[in-house]
mmCIF file of C-alpha atoms in Angstrom:
data_model
loop_
_atom_site.group_PDB
_atom_site.id
_atom_site.type_symbol
_atom_site.label_atom_id
_atom_site.label_comp_id
_atom_site.label_asym_id
_atom_site.label_seq_id
_atom_site.Cartn_x
_atom_site.Cartn_y
_atom_site.Cartn_z
ATOM 1 C CA UNK C 1 117.544 -38.048 -1.880
ATOM 2 C CA UNK C 2 120.751 -36.908 -3.369
ATOM 3 C CA UNK C 3 122.387 -37.865 -6.359
ATOM 4 C CA UNK C 4 126.284 -38.257 -6.489
ATOM 5 C CA UNK C 5 127.435 -38.707 -9.620
ATOM 6 C CA UNK C 6 130.746 -39.018 -8.661
ATOM 7 C CA UNK C 7 132.986 -38.833 -12.145
ATOM 8 C CA UNK C 8 135.407 -41.651 -13.414
ATOM 9 C CA UNK C 9 138.375 -39.025 -15.734
ATOM 10 C CA UNK C 10 141.192 -40.818 -17.643
ATOM 11 C CA UNK C 11 144.559 -41.053 -16.297
ATOM 12 C CA UNK C 12 142.275 -40.338 -12.400
ATOM 13 C CA UNK C 13 143.907 -41.492 -8.813
ATOM 14 C CA UNK C 14 141.538 -43.924 -7.612
ATOM 15 C CA UNK C 15 141.762 -43.536 -4.346
ATOM 16 C CA UNK C 16 139.787 -40.478 -5.468
ATOM 17 C CA UNK C 17 137.365 -42.610 -7.063
ATOM 18 C CA UNK C 18 136.721 -44.799 -4.103
ATOM 19 C CA UNK C 19 137.279 -43.292 -1.014
ATOM 20 C CA UNK C 20 134.363 -40.965 -1.812
ATOM 21 C CA UNK C 21 132.028 -44.669 -2.734
ATOM 22 C CA UNK C 22 133.348 -45.584 0.066
ATOM 23 C CA UNK C 23 131.807 -42.826 2.200
ATOM 24 C CA UNK C 24 128.864 -42.014 1.257
ATOM 25 C CA UNK C 25 127.192 -45.351 0.180
ATOM 26 C CA UNK C 26 128.398 -45.647 3.878
ATOM 27 C CA UNK C 27 126.648 -43.131 5.113
ATOM 28 C CA UNK C 28 123.223 -44.593 3.784
ATOM 29 C CA UNK C 29 123.888 -48.037 5.876
ATOM 30 C CA UNK C 30 124.776 -45.983 8.792
ATOM 31 C CA UNK C 31 121.321 -44.577 8.421
ATOM 32 C CA UNK C 32 119.203 -47.828 7.636
ATOM 33 C CA UNK C 33 121.243 -49.533 11.130
ATOM 34 C CA UNK C 34 119.080 -47.085 12.101
ATOM 35 C CA UNK C 35 115.677 -46.864 10.311
ATOM 36 C CA UNK C 36 115.850 -44.742 7.970
ATOM 37 C CA UNK C 37 116.244 -44.265 3.834
ATOM 38 C CA UNK C 38 119.289 -43.554 2.199
ATOM 39 C CA UNK C 39 120.480 -39.699 2.169
ATOM 40 C CA UNK C 40 122.366 -40.741 -1.574
ATOM 41 C CA UNK C 41 122.270 -42.182 -4.629
ATOM 42 C CA UNK C 42 125.491 -42.798 -5.540
ATOM 43 C CA UNK C 43 126.832 -43.688 -9.436
ATOM 44 C CA UNK C 44 129.683 -43.137 -10.831
ATOM 45 C CA UNK C 45 130.193 -42.030 -14.419
ATOM 46 C CA UNK C 46 132.781 -41.973 -17.477
ATOM 47 C CA UNK C 47 133.145 -41.523 -20.796
ATOM 48 C CA UNK C 48 133.690 -44.945 -21.571
ATOM 49 C CA UNK C 49 131.822 -47.640 -19.902
ATOM 50 C CA UNK C 50 135.065 -49.192 -18.884
ATOM 51 C CA UNK C 51 137.933 -46.517 -17.615
ATOM 52 C CA UNK C 52 142.237 -47.939 -17.590
ATOM 53 C CA UNK C 53 144.374 -47.168 -13.951
ATOM 54 C CA UNK C 54 147.357 -46.581 -13.545
ATOM 55 C CA UNK C 55 148.768 -47.631 -16.756
ATOM 56 C CA UNK C 56 146.071 -50.590 -16.589
ATOM 57 C CA UNK C 57 146.244 -52.225 -13.415
ATOM 58 C CA UNK C 58 142.862 -51.095 -12.483
ATOM 59 C CA UNK C 59 139.824 -50.547 -14.371
ATOM 60 C CA UNK C 60 136.915 -48.746 -13.489
ATOM 61 C CA UNK C 61 133.638 -50.308 -14.024
ATOM 62 C CA UNK C 62 130.608 -46.659 -15.124
ATOM 63 C CA UNK C 63 127.448 -47.441 -13.596
ATOM 64 C CA UNK C 64 126.119 -44.942 -16.114
ATOM 65 C CA UNK C 65 127.527 -41.954 -19.359
ATOM 66 C CA UNK C 66 127.764 -39.290 -18.787
ATOM 67 C CA UNK C 67 123.801 -39.143 -21.763
ATOM 68 C CA UNK C 68 123.067 -40.967 -19.203
ATOM 69 C CA UNK C 69 122.554 -38.487 -17.112
ATOM 70 C CA UNK C 70 120.377 -35.501 -16.913
ATOM 71 C CA UNK C 71 120.200 -34.050 -13.606
ATOM 72 C CA UNK C 72 122.252 -34.640 -10.990
ATOM 73 C CA UNK C 73 122.257 -33.172 -7.351
ATOM 74 C CA UNK C 74 126.719 -32.620 -7.076
ATOM 75 C CA UNK C 75 129.371 -33.650 -8.762
ATOM 76 C CA UNK C 76 132.458 -35.413 -7.383
ATOM 77 C CA UNK C 77 135.946 -34.417 -9.884
ATOM 78 C CA UNK C 78 138.760 -37.242 -7.762
ATOM 79 C CA UNK C 79 142.554 -35.826 -8.842
ATOM 80 C CA UNK C 80 143.970 -36.809 -12.199
ATOM 81 C CA UNK C 81 147.487 -37.434 -12.022
ATOM 82 C CA UNK C 82 150.377 -37.288 -14.934
ATOM 83 C CA UNK C 83 150.986 -33.581 -17.971
ATOM 84 C CA UNK C 84 147.899 -31.810 -16.529
ATOM 85 C CA UNK C 85 147.388 -29.734 -19.826
ATOM 86 C CA UNK C 86 147.102 -33.231 -21.916
ATOM 87 C CA UNK C 87 145.101 -35.193 -19.330
ATOM 88 C CA UNK C 88 142.365 -32.149 -19.430
ATOM 89 C CA UNK C 89 142.662 -32.845 -23.096
ATOM 90 C CA UNK C 90 141.360 -35.960 -22.434
ATOM 91 C CA UNK C 91 139.249 -35.743 -20.311
ATOM 92 C CA UNK C 92 137.342 -32.104 -22.068
ATOM 93 C CA UNK C 93 133.785 -33.557 -22.962
ATOM 94 C CA UNK C 94 132.822 -33.615 -18.714
ATOM 95 C CA UNK C 95 134.366 -30.593 -19.264
ATOM 96 C CA UNK C 96 130.531 -28.809 -21.038
ATOM 97 C CA UNK C 97 128.542 -31.288 -18.852
ATOM 98 C CA UNK C 98 129.730 -30.447 -15.966
ATOM 99 C CA UNK C 99 129.191 -26.532 -17.199
ATOM 100 C CA UNK C 100 125.274 -27.437 -17.688
ATOM 101 C CA UNK C 101 124.251 -29.345 -14.742
ATOM 102 C CA UNK C 102 125.575 -26.616 -11.964
ATOM 103 C CA UNK C 103 123.971 -24.240 -14.063
ATOM 104 C CA UNK C 104 120.357 -26.394 -13.810
ATOM 105 C CA UNK C 105 121.650 -26.313 -10.321
ATOM 106 C CA UNK C 106 123.799 -28.813 -9.898
ATOM 107 C CA UNK C 107 127.148 -28.537 -7.165
ATOM 108 C CA UNK C 108 130.731 -29.226 -8.200
ATOM 109 C CA UNK C 109 133.355 -30.302 -5.841
ATOM 110 C CA UNK C 110 136.502 -30.947 -6.657
ATOM 111 C CA UNK C 111 139.452 -34.107 -4.598
ATOM 112 C CA UNK C 112 142.397 -32.440 -4.776
ATOM 113 C CA UNK C 113 144.259 -31.871 -7.703
ATOM 114 C CA UNK C 114 141.063 -32.591 -9.538
ATOM 115 C CA UNK C 115 141.183 -28.080 -9.591
ATOM 116 C CA UNK C 116 142.492 -28.416 -12.445
ATOM 117 C CA UNK C 117 139.348 -29.997 -14.277
ATOM 118 C CA UNK C 118 136.859 -28.229 -12.855
ATOM 119 C CA UNK C 119 138.762 -24.726 -12.430
ATOM 120 C CA UNK C 120 139.288 -25.844 -17.073
ATOM 121 C CA UNK C 121 134.605 -25.006 -17.193
ATOM 122 C CA UNK C 122 135.617 -21.912 -16.206
ATOM 123 C CA UNK C 123 133.188 -22.298 -13.801
ATOM 124 C CA UNK C 124 135.742 -20.502 -11.194
ATOM 125 C CA UNK C 125 136.697 -17.696 -12.651
ATOM 126 C CA UNK C 126 137.051 -14.920 -10.644
ATOM 127 C CA UNK C 127 136.342 -17.082 -7.224
ATOM 128 C CA UNK C 128 138.306 -19.090 -4.843
ATOM 129 C CA UNK C 129 140.043 -22.536 -4.893
ATOM 130 C CA UNK C 130 141.968 -24.929 -3.383
ATOM 131 C CA UNK C 131 144.794 -28.116 -4.537
ATOM 132 C CA UNK C 132 147.222 -29.162 -3.700
ATOM 133 C CA UNK C 133 150.148 -26.743 -2.454
ATOM 134 C CA UNK C 134 152.508 -29.190 -5.091
ATOM 135 C CA UNK C 135 150.659 -28.267 -7.782
ATOM 136 C CA UNK C 136 150.105 -24.008 -7.066
ATOM 137 C CA UNK C 137 152.147 -22.731 -9.082
ATOM 138 C CA UNK C 138 150.885 -24.713 -12.366
ATOM 139 C CA UNK C 139 148.056 -24.397 -10.808
ATOM 140 C CA UNK C 140 148.092 -20.374 -11.255
ATOM 141 C CA UNK C 141 150.514 -20.611 -14.764
ATOM 142 C CA UNK C 142 147.216 -22.333 -16.300
ATOM 143 C CA UNK C 143 143.831 -20.459 -14.262
ATOM 144 C CA UNK C 144 145.131 -16.176 -13.935
ATOM 145 C CA UNK C 145 141.017 -15.738 -12.934
ATOM 146 C CA UNK C 146 140.462 -18.420 -10.508
ATOM 147 C CA UNK C 147 142.602 -16.819 -6.590
ATOM 148 C CA UNK C 148 143.849 -20.363 -5.440
ATOM 149 C CA UNK C 149 144.413 -20.242 -1.931
ATOM 150 C CA UNK C 150 147.170 -22.455 -0.300
ATOM 151 C CA UNK C 151 146.638 -23.397 3.064
ATOM 152 C CA UNK C 152 142.707 -23.988 3.129
ATOM 153 C CA UNK C 153 141.291 -28.729 3.180
ATOM 154 C CA UNK C 154 138.801 -26.868 2.486
ATOM 155 C CA UNK C 155 136.898 -23.822 -0.224
ATOM 156 C CA UNK C 156 133.514 -23.256 -0.738
ATOM 157 C CA UNK C 157 131.411 -20.950 -2.851
ATOM 158 C CA UNK C 158 128.681 -20.823 -5.002
ATOM 159 C CA UNK C 159 128.319 -24.406 -5.258
ATOM 160 C CA UNK C 160 131.888 -24.616 -5.703
ATOM 161 C CA UNK C 161 134.003 -27.388 -3.509
ATOM 162 C CA UNK C 162 137.702 -27.470 -3.575
ATOM 163 C CA UNK C 163 139.782 -29.294 -1.432
ATOM 164 C CA UNK C 164 143.577 -29.294 -1.047
ATOM 165 C CA UNK C 165 146.140 -31.731 -0.440
ATOM 166 C CA UNK C 166 145.930 -35.910 -1.467
ATOM 167 C CA UNK C 167 144.165 -37.572 1.729
ATOM 168 C CA UNK C 168 142.337 -33.522 2.838
ATOM 169 C CA UNK C 169 139.671 -34.383 0.491
ATOM 170 C CA UNK C 170 138.474 -36.571 3.455
ATOM 171 C CA UNK C 171 137.456 -33.338 5.142
ATOM 172 C CA UNK C 172 135.484 -31.932 2.159
ATOM 173 C CA UNK C 173 133.622 -35.192 2.036
ATOM 174 C CA UNK C 174 132.387 -35.084 5.620
ATOM 175 C CA UNK C 175 131.782 -31.311 4.557
ATOM 176 C CA UNK C 176 129.655 -32.963 2.024
ATOM 177 C CA UNK C 177 128.081 -34.811 4.281
ATOM 178 C CA UNK C 178 127.333 -33.266 7.273
ATOM 179 C CA UNK C 179 125.334 -31.073 4.492
ATOM 180 C CA UNK C 180 123.372 -32.731 3.017
ATOM 181 C CA UNK C 181 122.771 -35.931 5.820
ATOM 182 C CA UNK C 182 124.012 -33.774 9.326
ATOM 183 C CA UNK C 183 126.223 -33.644 11.369
ATOM 184 C CA UNK C 184 125.459 -36.673 13.346
ATOM 185 C CA UNK C 185 126.101 -38.634 10.511
ATOM 186 C CA UNK C 186 129.144 -36.523 9.531
ATOM 187 C CA UNK C 187 131.008 -37.606 12.924
ATOM 188 C CA UNK C 188 129.046 -41.124 12.714
ATOM 189 C CA UNK C 189 131.321 -41.226 9.309
ATOM 190 C CA UNK C 190 134.984 -39.682 10.690
ATOM 191 C CA UNK C 191 134.896 -42.415 13.805
ATOM 192 C CA UNK C 192 133.840 -44.821 11.065
ATOM 193 C CA UNK C 193 136.433 -43.829 8.364
ATOM 194 C CA UNK C 194 139.254 -42.211 11.481
ATOM 195 C CA UNK C 195 139.106 -39.469 10.557
ATOM 196 C CA UNK C 196 140.447 -35.912 12.009
ATOM 197 C CA UNK C 197 136.632 -33.794 11.460
ATOM 198 C CA UNK C 198 136.794 -29.732 10.520
ATOM 199 C CA UNK C 199 140.296 -30.019 9.716
ATOM 200 C CA UNK C 200 140.989 -26.037 8.479
ATOM 201 C CA UNK C 201 144.149 -25.781 6.964
ATOM 202 C CA UNK C 202 146.701 -27.961 4.939
ATOM 203 C CA UNK C 203 149.409 -25.108 5.816
ATOM 204 C CA UNK C 204 151.958 -27.284 7.943
ATOM 205 C CA UNK C 205 152.612 -29.776 4.604
ATOM 206 C CA UNK C 206 153.240 -27.724 2.232
ATOM 207 C CA UNK C 207 156.946 -27.083 1.226
ATOM 208 C CA UNK C 208 157.547 -23.749 -0.325
ATOM 209 C CA UNK C 209 159.244 -24.259 -3.315
ATOM 210 C CA UNK C 210 158.956 -20.335 -5.744
ATOM 211 C CA UNK C 211 157.824 -19.556 -8.560
ATOM 212 C CA UNK C 212 160.348 -18.845 -11.202
ATOM 213 C CA UNK C 213 158.446 -20.048 -14.264
ATOM 214 C CA UNK C 214 158.531 -16.294 -15.550
ATOM 215 C CA UNK C 215 160.644 -14.190 -17.799
ATOM 216 C CA UNK C 216 161.738 -11.175 -15.210
ATOM 217 C CA UNK C 217 164.959 -12.783 -15.265
ATOM 218 C CA UNK C 218 166.336 -9.161 -12.643
ATOM 219 C CA UNK C 219 163.401 -10.693 -10.087
ATOM 220 C CA UNK C 220 164.618 -14.767 -10.604
ATOM 221 C CA UNK C 221 167.887 -13.780 -9.720
ATOM 222 C CA UNK C 222 166.763 -11.858 -7.313
ATOM 223 C CA UNK C 223 165.030 -15.229 -5.745
ATOM 224 C CA UNK C 224 168.170 -17.218 -6.176
ATOM 225 C CA UNK C 225 170.550 -14.003 -4.244
ATOM 226 C CA UNK C 226 167.066 -14.198 -1.596
ATOM 227 C CA UNK C 227 168.216 -19.022 -1.198
ATOM 228 C CA UNK C 228 171.652 -18.516 -1.260
ATOM 229 C CA UNK C 229 172.178 -16.217 1.715
ATOM 230 C CA UNK C 230 169.015 -18.177 4.327
ATOM 231 C CA UNK C 231 171.022 -17.100 7.243
ATOM 232 C CA UNK C 232 171.381 -13.521 6.501
ATOM 233 C CA UNK C 233 169.073 -10.201 6.666
ATOM 234 C CA UNK C 234 168.274 -9.127 3.692
ATOM 235 C CA UNK C 235 166.478 -5.821 2.474
ATOM 236 C CA UNK C 236 163.539 -4.809 -0.550
ATOM 237 C CA UNK C 237 165.632 -1.385 0.063
ATOM 238 C CA UNK C 238 169.237 -4.147 -1.399
ATOM 239 C CA UNK C 239 168.181 -5.868 -3.563
ATOM 240 C CA UNK C 240 166.286 -3.520 -5.386
ATOM 241 C CA UNK C 241 169.035 -1.662 -4.794
ATOM 242 C CA UNK C 242 171.469 -5.132 -5.736
ATOM 243 C CA UNK C 243 169.394 -5.115 -9.131
ATOM 244 C CA UNK C 244 169.113 -1.702 -10.072
ATOM 245 C CA UNK C 245 165.622 -1.271 -10.008
ATOM 246 C CA UNK C 246 163.539 0.877 -8.204
ATOM 247 C CA UNK C 247 162.202 0.544 -5.094
ATOM 248 C CA UNK C 248 158.506 0.692 -5.317
ATOM 249 C CA UNK C 249 159.052 -1.287 -8.894
ATOM 250 C CA UNK C 250 161.008 -3.933 -7.977
ATOM 251 C CA UNK C 251 157.710 -4.836 -5.339
ATOM 252 C CA UNK C 252 155.275 -4.698 -7.964
ATOM 253 C CA UNK C 253 158.056 -6.413 -10.322
ATOM 254 C CA UNK C 254 158.325 -9.544 -7.939
ATOM 255 C CA UNK C 255 154.208 -9.076 -6.860
ATOM 256 C CA UNK C 256 153.741 -10.469 -10.832
ATOM 257 C CA UNK C 257 156.340 -12.606 -11.656
ATOM 258 C CA UNK C 258 156.079 -14.583 -8.163
ATOM 259 C CA UNK C 259 152.651 -14.852 -6.721
ATOM 260 C CA UNK C 260 154.430 -13.646 -2.808
ATOM 261 C CA UNK C 261 155.903 -9.694 -2.051
ATOM 262 C CA UNK C 262 159.207 -9.606 -1.598
ATOM 263 C CA UNK C 263 158.542 -10.111 2.047
ATOM 264 C CA UNK C 264 157.310 -12.720 1.785
ATOM 265 C CA UNK C 265 159.220 -14.141 0.139
ATOM 266 C CA UNK C 266 161.982 -13.825 1.949
ATOM 267 C CA UNK C 267 159.612 -14.877 5.207
ATOM 268 C CA UNK C 268 158.334 -18.162 2.951
ATOM 269 C CA UNK C 269 162.823 -19.062 2.512
ATOM 270 C CA UNK C 270 163.847 -18.207 5.837
ATOM 271 C CA UNK C 271 160.732 -20.625 7.317
ATOM 272 C CA UNK C 272 160.685 -23.438 4.993
ATOM 273 C CA UNK C 273 165.113 -23.960 6.053
ATOM 274 C CA UNK C 274 164.125 -23.579 9.950
ATOM 275 C CA UNK C 275 160.867 -26.623 9.420
ATOM 276 C CA UNK C 276 163.894 -28.872 7.897
ATOM 277 C CA UNK C 277 165.882 -27.944 10.367
ATOM 278 C CA UNK C 278 163.515 -28.562 13.346
ATOM 279 C CA UNK C 279 162.311 -31.637 11.444
ATOM 280 C CA UNK C 280 166.004 -33.825 11.099
ATOM 281 C CA UNK C 281 168.448 -31.909 14.026
ATOM 282 C CA UNK C 282 168.631 -31.852 17.581
ATOM 283 C CA UNK C 283 168.747 -27.762 17.308
ATOM 284 C CA UNK C 284 166.487 -26.058 19.961
ATOM 285 C CA UNK C 285 164.033 -23.551 18.780
ATOM 286 C CA UNK C 286 166.372 -20.045 19.376
ATOM 287 C CA UNK C 287 169.318 -22.069 17.422
ATOM 288 C CA UNK C 288 167.099 -22.298 14.524
ATOM 289 C CA UNK C 289 166.419 -19.114 15.006
ATOM 290 C CA UNK C 290 169.946 -17.149 14.257
ATOM 291 C CA UNK C 291 170.290 -20.137 11.160
ATOM 292 C CA UNK C 292 168.533 -18.998 8.977
ATOM 293 C CA UNK C 293 168.804 -14.981 10.007
ATOM 294 C CA UNK C 294 166.483 -13.744 13.237
ATOM 295 C CA UNK C 295 167.070 -12.283 15.977
ATOM 296 C CA UNK C 296 163.769 -11.771 17.779
ATOM 297 C CA UNK C 297 161.838 -15.213 18.847
ATOM 298 C CA UNK C 298 158.940 -13.095 18.856
ATOM 299 C CA UNK C 299 158.712 -12.232 15.410
ATOM 300 C CA UNK C 300 160.074 -15.991 14.508
ATOM 301 C CA UNK C 301 157.115 -16.972 15.936
ATOM 302 C CA UNK C 302 154.654 -15.482 14.595
ATOM 303 C CA UNK C 303 156.073 -15.466 10.971
ATOM 304 C CA UNK C 304 156.284 -19.593 11.790
ATOM 305 C CA UNK C 305 152.524 -19.320 12.967
ATOM 306 C CA UNK C 306 150.946 -17.351 10.189
ATOM 307 C CA UNK C 307 152.987 -19.340 7.747
ATOM 308 C CA UNK C 308 152.575 -23.241 8.607
ATOM 309 C CA UNK C 309 149.770 -22.658 11.233
ATOM 310 C CA UNK C 310 152.413 -24.420 13.894
ATOM 311 C CA UNK C 311 154.610 -22.734 16.909
ATOM 312 C CA UNK C 312 158.361 -23.838 16.505
ATOM 313 C CA UNK C 313 157.981 -26.566 18.997
ATOM 314 C CA UNK C 314 154.995 -27.548 17.887
ATOM 315 C CA UNK C 315 156.142 -28.220 14.978
ATOM 316 C CA UNK C 316 159.090 -29.749 16.056
ATOM 317 C CA UNK C 317 157.000 -31.990 18.431
ATOM 318 C CA UNK C 318 155.236 -33.342 14.775
ATOM 319 C CA UNK C 319 157.806 -33.969 13.380
ATOM 320 C CA UNK C 320 160.909 -34.818 14.678
ATOM 321 C CA UNK C 321 160.532 -38.209 15.596
ATOM 322 C CA UNK C 322 164.138 -36.923 17.938
ATOM 323 C CA UNK C 323 163.306 -33.933 19.328
ATOM 324 C CA UNK C 324 164.557 -33.737 23.137
ATOM 325 C CA UNK C 325 162.820 -31.444 25.662
ATOM 326 C CA UNK C 326 164.896 -27.916 25.548
#
């Protein structure tokens, strides 16, 4: 039986505490109905016996304190909210305990923005990590030694797990159920809780917002020029000349400042504009393509699918309730 420790951080998102408890205890119930022993011992673990969340609206009662847990098999780090550096400071007593448990054989999984707490332990340095796309720029700024993977739902490396944004943590929970209780139990949980099993990407949900928290003023001006001229065909050469920077040096500076090459940035800005039109207008795919500066339908579809994981038509049908056949 696996010992599962679900942390109760200060300023955490309550659903990301409750949901792991529901799925792991639910699997135990499935097994009991089949006359089998439980797979998990589930405990809520806190720094104090009671933790108030959501401005005191809810109080979560810890089963045990971290000092009571000498050894565990799996640690769940819930999502957190608020000013992230402040929240990490409030919860810093968890960090050495997580590190000690990991080195003693425990696996550690962060849910959504819980990745900020996991990354604060240093265990993710030199490794990949998933988190919510909304805080991607802040994550990269705070943890430059961690490689944030934008689109991936679940990332697993050396006993460290992380999930994409918001409800995508259910896919990480299903993954952990499958690993520790078997595929049959994971499928059962997916059916009972109406979850899509084996979902791999959060790319369709990502809203691109270019990283501008840097001090390279010419690069920031180039970003703004790209964003204001989404209908134009812009080349890297033109941008380098416009801002009086050698092309190779311009590319290096742009990548360092924004975490995207200039070509990637241009593509992402155009595709974000196309997504908004596909969501909110009755234009067909060709019309949208021309509006964002593409003339080659094959190239447009290729870039669109690379960034969103869906074809333009699939995206339109998914998000535009008034979409009509064209």
